[in-house]
């Protein structure tokens, strides 16, 4: 059996305010072509199908067309909800969709609903599409399970998966939308603090006992082990996504389990380019010829902040999306940035509290709230 592992489609997401729907439609259309060219049996989408809990009509229509094209190409589709999705809306009419080869998994509290049974000439393949698991929600619904973190939530889920496999042995694949251990740091799109605030990353050992784990949540591809991987998003949605590649993993299962995993590219309609220097010099830099069609981030080193920098950049680079002024040789600003860089975010907050409260810093309870808030912010940033 051949599977195509994808994730984080984020239908409806913009890039610094620019619409990406046409580019995403091209990328998803390429998935249908991959299905035909590589004889893919099932396409996996590991969460964050939409970018918003209430997608617009045009975004629903775009997703519907993409799913129809993939299904017409010959592959079944297994799709789980992510933290950006409304599980209830995405999972509506799941029973009817399953009859047409589209398997929607959105019920976090119902492990029996996660299992999708596929089959090839070697027998059954059980695909467990685990929806996004919110520890707070699970803790209130399952107080006896002792769930306090993402690691606990995925441990509970994987216990259910292994119990199902013990009852009905088969080759197995798990879809999960979470942070997992093994993500290289200090990558921009990886968590800065993998333990603060209870948002600890899920250890790879949680996934023991299955043949392949298709992860979603990070937007750049990652190979955590031979059998545990992130595919990343089909488009670039942030300058923080360090991988220039977009695509998915072709996963081959033979009679014994995982046989091979290979990367397959999706088209990159607009690459990311970062340039740095003084504005006038950049505008006249002949070596930058050919970058005019890219998403552009400019890091300006002018001694004084240039006027109308974005407008001037967009004359040459119509898709300039971000301008950062680095302050040139402004020594006080450079020293301030260096000093702040040496301090953690929690220390910066504590310094601020001491400043506004006449030398009184954060209490232990306040410090815990700060750490939790910063960890949540880091998690949201990492998922971009």
Short mmCIF file of C-alpha atoms in Angstrom, two decimals:
data_model
loop_
_atom_site.label_atom_id
_atom_site.label_comp_id
_atom_site.label_asym_id
_atom_site.label_seq_id
_atom_site.Cartn_x
_atom_site.Cartn_y
_atom_site.Cartn_z
CA UNK A 1 0.00 0.00 0.00
CA UNK A 2 1.23 3.46 -0.85
CA UNK A 3 0.24 6.48 1.24
CA UNK A 4 0.94 10.18 0.74
CA UNK A 5 1.53 11.98 4.04
CA UNK A 6 0.55 15.68 4.03
CA UNK A 7 -0.63 18.12 6.67
CA UNK A 8 -1.42 21.75 7.52
CA UNK A 9 -3.21 22.76 4.35
CA UNK A 10 -4.56 25.86 6.16
CA UNK A 11 -7.15 26.65 3.51
CA UNK A 12 -7.92 30.36 3.89
CA UNK A 13 -4.61 31.47 5.33
CA UNK A 14 -2.93 34.60 3.99
CA UNK A 15 0.75 35.47 3.68
CA UNK A 16 1.27 38.83 5.39
CA UNK A 17 -2.21 39.83 4.27
CA UNK A 18 -1.89 38.52 0.69
CA UNK A 19 -4.41 35.94 -0.51
CA UNK A 20 -2.91 32.50 -1.15
CA UNK A 21 -5.97 30.57 -2.28
CA UNK A 22 -5.02 30.29 -5.96
CA UNK A 23 -1.50 29.12 -5.10
CA UNK A 24 -2.88 26.58 -2.64
CA UNK A 25 -5.35 25.31 -5.25
CA UNK A 26 -2.39 24.69 -7.58
CA UNK A 27 -0.50 22.83 -4.84
CA UNK A 28 -3.49 20.67 -3.97
CA UNK A 29 -4.06 20.02 -7.66
CA UNK A 30 -0.47 18.77 -7.78
CA UNK A 31 -1.38 16.29 -5.05
CA UNK A 32 -3.99 14.81 -7.38
CA UNK A 33 -1.32 14.49 -10.08
CA UNK A 34 1.02 12.77 -7.62
CA UNK A 35 -1.74 10.32 -6.80
CA UNK A 36 -2.00 9.37 -10.47
CA UNK A 37 1.72 9.33 -11.26
CA UNK A 38 2.76 7.37 -8.16
CA UNK A 39 -0.31 5.12 -7.79
CA UNK A 40 -1.10 6.44 -4.30
CA UNK A 41 -3.79 4.45 -2.48
CA UNK A 42 -4.62 6.99 0.23
CA UNK A 43 -3.77 10.63 0.98
CA UNK A 44 -3.31 11.51 4.65
CA UNK A 45 -3.94 15.03 5.99
CA UNK A 46 -2.68 15.34 9.57
CA UNK A 47 -4.71 18.28 10.83
CA UNK A 48 -5.24 22.01 10.24
CA UNK A 49 -7.21 21.53 7.08
CA UNK A 50 -8.67 25.03 7.37
CA UNK A 51 -6.96 28.05 8.86
CA UNK A 52 -10.04 29.20 10.77
CA UNK A 53 -12.80 27.52 12.72
CA UNK A 54 -15.40 29.25 10.52
CA UNK A 55 -14.06 29.19 6.94
CA UNK A 56 -15.67 31.35 4.30
CA UNK A 57 -17.79 29.93 1.51
CA UNK A 58 -15.03 30.29 -1.08
CA UNK A 59 -12.62 28.41 1.17
CA UNK A 60 -15.09 25.56 1.68
CA UNK A 61 -15.60 25.39 -2.08
CA UNK A 62 -11.83 25.34 -2.70
CA UNK A 63 -11.34 22.46 -0.28
CA UNK A 64 -14.26 20.56 -1.78
CA UNK A 65 -12.79 20.87 -5.28
CA UNK A 66 -9.39 19.71 -4.10
CA UNK A 67 -10.80 16.67 -2.32
CA UNK A 68 -12.89 15.80 -5.37
CA UNK A 69 -9.81 15.97 -7.61
CA UNK A 70 -7.79 13.74 -5.29
CA UNK A 71 -10.63 11.26 -4.98
CA UNK A 72 -11.15 11.23 -8.76
CA UNK A 73 -7.44 10.52 -9.17
CA UNK A 74 -8.02 7.23 -7.38
CA UNK A 75 -6.97 7.73 -3.75
CA UNK A 76 -9.01 7.52 -0.62
CA UNK A 77 -8.52 10.42 1.79
CA UNK A 78 -7.97 10.28 5.55
CA UNK A 79 -8.29 13.65 7.21
CA UNK A 80 -8.06 14.60 10.89
CA UNK A 81 -8.86 17.90 12.58
CA UNK A 82 -6.14 20.21 13.90
CA UNK A 83 -6.13 23.03 16.41
CA UNK A 84 -7.15 25.57 13.73
CA UNK A 85 -10.19 23.55 12.68
CA UNK A 86 -13.64 23.45 14.17
CA UNK A 87 -13.93 19.73 14.81
CA UNK A 88 -17.74 19.84 14.78
CA UNK A 89 -17.96 21.72 11.48
CA UNK A 90 -15.22 19.76 9.75
CA UNK A 91 -16.70 16.46 10.88
CA UNK A 92 -20.26 17.25 9.79
CA UNK A 93 -21.67 14.52 7.53
CA UNK A 94 -18.64 12.32 8.15
CA UNK A 95 -20.77 9.20 7.71
CA UNK A 96 -21.85 10.21 4.21
CA UNK A 97 -18.32 11.29 3.29
CA UNK A 98 -16.89 7.93 4.36
CA UNK A 99 -19.16 6.17 1.89
CA UNK A 100 -17.44 8.17 -0.85
CA UNK A 101 -13.91 7.42 0.29
CA UNK A 102 -13.34 10.54 2.42
CA UNK A 103 -12.64 9.61 6.04
CA UNK A 104 -13.02 12.49 8.51
CA UNK A 105 -11.77 12.02 12.06
CA UNK A 106 -12.73 14.83 14.44
CA UNK A 107 -14.01 13.23 17.67
CA UNK A 108 -11.23 13.57 20.21
CA UNK A 109 -13.06 11.75 22.98
CA UNK A 110 -14.07 8.74 20.86
CA UNK A 111 -10.99 6.61 20.10
CA UNK A 112 -13.11 3.99 18.33
CA UNK A 113 -13.97 6.61 15.70
CA UNK A 114 -10.31 7.23 14.83
CA UNK A 115 -9.73 3.87 13.14
CA UNK A 116 -10.10 3.71 9.38
CA UNK A 117 -9.72 0.26 7.87
CA UNK A 118 -7.94 0.08 4.52
CA UNK A 119 -6.71 -3.07 2.79
CA UNK A 120 -4.36 -4.27 0.06
CA UNK A 121 -3.23 -7.65 -1.23
CA UNK A 122 -1.38 -8.29 2.05
CA UNK A 123 -4.42 -7.72 4.25
CA UNK A 124 -5.74 -4.90 6.44
CA UNK A 125 -4.06 -1.59 7.26
CA UNK A 126 -5.52 0.29 10.21
CA UNK A 127 -5.10 4.06 9.98
CA UNK A 128 -5.74 5.82 13.30
CA UNK A 129 -6.47 9.48 12.56
CA UNK A 130 -6.10 11.11 15.98
CA UNK A 131 -7.74 14.57 16.07
CA UNK A 132 -5.98 17.44 17.80
CA UNK A 133 -6.01 16.74 21.54
CA UNK A 134 -6.37 19.75 23.82
CA UNK A 135 -5.06 18.73 27.29
CA UNK A 136 -7.37 21.12 29.16
CA UNK A 137 -10.45 19.77 27.42
CA UNK A 138 -9.41 16.15 27.91
CA UNK A 139 -8.60 16.77 31.56
CA UNK A 140 -12.10 18.07 32.25
CA UNK A 141 -13.77 15.23 30.33
CA UNK A 142 -11.48 12.43 31.57
CA UNK A 143 -10.44 13.41 35.11
CA UNK A 144 -9.43 9.85 35.89
CA UNK A 145 -6.86 9.80 33.07
CA UNK A 146 -4.53 12.30 34.75
CA UNK A 147 -3.91 14.30 31.58
CA UNK A 148 -1.86 17.44 32.24
CA UNK A 149 0.15 17.90 29.05
CA UNK A 150 0.35 17.10 25.37
CA UNK A 151 2.58 14.16 26.22
CA UNK A 152 -0.11 12.80 28.57
CA UNK A 153 -2.82 13.36 25.97
CA UNK A 154 -0.91 11.51 23.27
CA UNK A 155 -0.02 8.78 25.75
CA UNK A 156 -3.72 8.27 26.44
CA UNK A 157 -4.46 8.24 22.70
CA UNK A 158 -1.69 5.79 21.87
CA UNK A 159 -2.78 3.46 24.67
CA UNK A 160 -6.17 3.34 22.93
CA UNK A 161 -4.48 2.70 19.58
CA UNK A 162 -2.37 -0.15 20.94
CA UNK A 163 -5.40 -1.66 22.66
CA UNK A 164 -7.25 -1.63 19.35
CA UNK A 165 -4.31 -3.30 17.60
CA UNK A 166 -4.06 -5.92 20.33
CA UNK A 167 -7.70 -6.79 19.71
CA UNK A 168 -7.39 -6.68 15.90
CA UNK A 169 -3.73 -6.96 14.78
CA UNK A 170 -2.87 -5.23 11.52
CA UNK A 171 -0.27 -3.02 9.94
CA UNK A 172 -0.84 0.42 11.38
CA UNK A 173 -0.45 4.13 10.69
CA UNK A 174 -1.18 6.99 13.09
CA UNK A 175 -2.01 10.60 12.18
CA UNK A 176 -1.36 13.10 14.98
CA UNK A 177 -1.30 16.88 15.25
CA UNK A 178 1.17 17.80 17.98
CA UNK A 179 4.72 18.81 18.85
CA UNK A 180 7.04 15.82 19.06
CA UNK A 181 10.52 15.38 20.49
CA UNK A 182 13.40 15.36 18.06
CA UNK A 183 12.62 18.67 16.37
CA UNK A 184 15.95 20.34 15.67
CA UNK A 185 16.64 23.52 17.59
CA UNK A 186 17.11 26.43 17.48
CA UNK A 187 14.86 26.28 14.42
CA UNK A 188 12.57 29.31 14.05
CA UNK A 189 9.48 27.14 13.68
CA UNK A 190 10.27 24.87 16.67
CA UNK A 191 9.20 25.54 20.26
CA UNK A 192 11.65 27.73 22.16
CA UNK A 193 10.86 26.04 25.47
CA UNK A 194 9.67 22.47 25.13
CA UNK A 195 8.69 22.04 28.78
CA UNK A 196 7.41 25.39 30.07
CA UNK A 197 3.77 25.78 30.98
CA UNK A 198 2.98 22.09 30.63
CA UNK A 199 3.21 22.25 26.83
CA UNK A 200 5.93 19.65 26.76
CA UNK A 201 6.69 18.06 23.44
CA UNK A 202 5.47 14.52 22.95
CA UNK A 203 8.38 12.04 23.26
CA UNK A 204 8.89 9.69 20.34
CA UNK A 205 8.44 6.75 22.70
CA UNK A 206 4.72 7.61 22.90
CA UNK A 207 4.38 6.37 19.31
CA UNK A 208 5.91 2.93 19.85
CA UNK A 209 4.02 -0.01 18.42
CA UNK A 210 2.88 1.31 15.04
CA UNK A 211 4.47 1.15 11.60
CA UNK A 212 4.34 4.84 10.63
CA UNK A 213 3.40 8.13 12.30
CA UNK A 214 2.24 11.00 10.06
CA UNK A 215 2.63 14.20 12.06
CA UNK A 216 1.23 17.66 11.49
CA UNK A 217 1.59 21.00 13.32
CA UNK A 218 5.02 22.21 12.15
CA UNK A 219 5.16 23.76 8.69
CA UNK A 220 8.62 22.56 7.65
CA UNK A 221 9.35 18.92 6.99
CA UNK A 222 11.10 16.99 9.76
CA UNK A 223 12.38 13.43 9.95
CA UNK A 224 12.30 12.54 13.65
CA UNK A 225 12.97 8.87 12.95
CA UNK A 226 12.53 6.56 9.99
CA UNK A 227 8.90 6.02 10.93
CA UNK A 228 7.96 9.36 12.57
CA UNK A 229 7.91 12.45 10.35
CA UNK A 230 6.39 15.85 9.69
CA UNK A 231 5.45 16.63 6.10
CA UNK A 232 5.10 20.39 6.61
CA UNK A 233 2.59 22.65 4.90
CA UNK A 234 2.00 22.66 1.11
CA UNK A 235 2.76 26.42 0.94
CA UNK A 236 5.02 28.79 2.80
CA UNK A 237 2.91 30.74 5.28
CA UNK A 238 5.68 32.55 7.17
CA UNK A 239 9.26 33.70 6.74
CA UNK A 240 10.02 31.57 9.79
CA UNK A 241 9.53 28.36 7.83
CA UNK A 242 13.14 27.47 7.23
CA UNK A 243 12.73 24.69 4.64
CA UNK A 244 12.50 25.92 1.04
CA UNK A 245 10.89 22.61 0.06
CA UNK A 246 7.17 21.91 -0.01
CA UNK A 247 5.74 18.44 -0.52
CA UNK A 248 4.85 15.21 1.22
CA UNK A 249 6.15 11.78 2.14
CA UNK A 250 5.36 8.74 -0.01
CA UNK A 251 5.01 5.90 2.47
CA UNK A 252 5.14 2.30 1.22
CA UNK A 253 3.86 -0.57 3.36
CA UNK A 254 4.61 -4.17 2.48
CA UNK A 255 3.41 -7.37 4.13
CA UNK A 256 5.74 -6.84 7.12
CA UNK A 257 5.03 -3.14 7.73
CA UNK A 258 7.00 -0.05 6.73
CA UNK A 259 9.00 -0.73 3.57
CA UNK A 260 10.12 2.67 2.30
CA UNK A 261 9.59 6.43 2.69
CA UNK A 262 10.48 8.92 -0.04
CA UNK A 263 9.98 12.65 -0.42
CA UNK A 264 7.93 14.05 -3.29
CA UNK A 265 7.96 17.76 -4.15
CA UNK A 266 5.03 20.11 -4.55
CA UNK A 267 5.46 23.25 -6.68
CA UNK A 268 6.65 26.37 -4.84
CA UNK A 269 4.75 29.18 -6.56
CA UNK A 270 6.63 31.99 -4.82
CA UNK A 271 9.89 31.35 -2.96
CA UNK A 272 10.95 33.24 0.17
CA UNK A 273 13.85 35.68 -0.14
CA UNK A 274 15.46 37.76 2.61
CA UNK A 275 17.77 40.62 1.69
CA UNK A 276 19.83 42.81 4.01
CA UNK A 277 21.59 46.11 3.52
CA UNK A 278 20.94 49.80 2.99
CA UNK A 279 17.76 50.52 1.05
CA UNK A 280 19.27 52.43 -1.88
CA UNK A 281 21.98 49.83 -2.34
CA UNK A 282 19.45 47.00 -2.36
CA UNK A 283 17.25 48.73 -4.90
CA UNK A 284 20.22 49.04 -7.26
CA UNK A 285 21.80 45.64 -6.55
CA UNK A 286 22.13 43.82 -9.88
CA UNK A 287 22.99 40.55 -8.13
CA UNK A 288 19.37 40.38 -6.91
CA UNK A 289 18.03 40.12 -10.46
CA UNK A 290 15.59 37.24 -10.72
CA UNK A 291 14.20 37.63 -7.21
CA UNK A 292 11.48 40.08 -8.21
CA UNK A 293 8.76 37.41 -8.16
CA UNK A 294 9.55 36.17 -4.65
CA UNK A 295 7.96 36.92 -1.30
CA UNK A 296 10.50 39.41 0.00
CA UNK A 297 11.64 40.30 3.50
CA UNK A 298 14.01 43.27 3.68
CA UNK A 299 16.29 43.84 6.66
CA UNK A 300 17.46 47.44 6.37
CA UNK A 301 20.71 48.61 7.92
CA UNK A 302 20.41 52.34 7.11
CA UNK A 303 21.68 54.57 9.93
CA UNK A 304 18.34 56.44 9.87
CA UNK A 305 15.00 54.75 9.26
CA UNK A 306 14.20 55.17 5.53
CA UNK A 307 10.96 56.87 4.56
CA UNK A 308 8.42 54.90 2.45
CA UNK A 309 10.66 51.84 2.51
CA UNK A 310 7.90 49.35 1.67
CA UNK A 311 6.52 51.44 -1.19
CA UNK A 312 9.98 51.84 -2.69
CA UNK A 313 10.76 48.14 -2.32
CA UNK A 314 7.49 47.15 -3.98
CA UNK A 315 8.42 49.08 -7.10
CA UNK A 316 11.09 46.44 -7.73
CA UNK A 317 9.63 43.57 -5.70
CA UNK A 318 5.81 43.67 -6.04
CA UNK A 319 5.49 40.93 -3.42
CA UNK A 320 7.62 42.58 -0.73
CA UNK A 321 5.83 41.55 2.45
CA UNK A 322 7.96 42.56 5.42
CA UNK A 323 10.44 45.29 6.26
CA UNK A 324 12.67 45.25 9.34
CA UNK A 325 14.83 48.19 10.29
CA UNK A 326 17.90 47.01 12.14
CA UNK A 327 18.89 50.47 13.33
CA UNK A 328 22.11 50.85 11.36
CA UNK A 329 24.95 52.02 13.60
CA UNK A 330 22.60 53.27 16.34
CA UNK A 331 24.74 52.01 19.21
CA UNK A 332 22.15 52.45 22.02
CA UNK A 333 19.53 50.49 20.06
CA UNK A 334 22.02 47.76 19.20
CA UNK A 335 23.11 47.50 22.83
CA UNK A 336 19.48 47.33 23.98
CA UNK A 337 18.73 44.50 21.54
CA UNK A 338 21.86 42.64 22.64
CA UNK A 339 20.97 43.08 26.30
CA UNK A 340 17.41 41.83 25.75
CA UNK A 341 18.70 38.88 23.72
CA UNK A 342 20.68 37.74 26.74
CA UNK A 343 17.54 37.56 28.87
CA UNK A 344 14.65 35.12 28.64
CA UNK A 345 11.15 36.38 27.92
CA UNK A 346 10.13 35.57 31.48
CA UNK A 347 13.01 37.70 32.80
CA UNK A 348 11.97 40.60 30.58
CA UNK A 349 8.42 40.42 31.95
CA UNK A 350 9.75 40.27 35.51
CA UNK A 351 11.91 43.35 34.86
CA UNK A 352 8.86 45.20 33.57
CA UNK A 353 6.85 44.29 36.66
CA UNK A 354 9.67 45.52 38.90
CA UNK A 355 9.74 48.77 36.94
CA UNK A 356 6.01 49.50 37.26
CA UNK A 357 5.63 48.16 40.81
CA UNK A 358 8.47 49.98 42.53
CA UNK A 359 10.87 47.08 42.59
CA UNK A 360 8.39 44.26 43.27
CA UNK A 361 8.77 41.44 40.76
CA UNK A 362 6.45 38.57 39.91
CA UNK A 363 5.19 36.30 42.67
CA UNK A 364 5.48 32.55 42.23
CA UNK A 365 1.85 32.35 41.07
CA UNK A 366 2.34 35.24 38.64
CA UNK A 367 5.56 33.74 37.34
CA UNK A 368 3.73 30.47 36.63
CA UNK A 369 1.04 32.37 34.70
CA UNK A 370 3.74 34.20 32.73
CA UNK A 371 5.51 30.95 31.85
CA UNK A 372 2.23 29.38 30.75
CA UNK A 373 1.32 32.40 28.60
CA UNK A 374 4.75 32.53 27.01
CA UNK A 375 4.67 28.81 26.27
CA UNK A 376 1.28 29.16 24.61
CA UNK A 377 2.57 32.06 22.55
CA UNK A 378 5.61 29.99 21.56
CA UNK A 379 3.34 27.11 20.57
CA UNK A 380 1.19 29.36 18.42
CA UNK A 381 4.29 30.88 16.79
CA UNK A 382 5.82 27.48 16.15
CA UNK A 383 2.72 26.28 14.34
CA UNK A 384 2.92 29.11 11.81
#
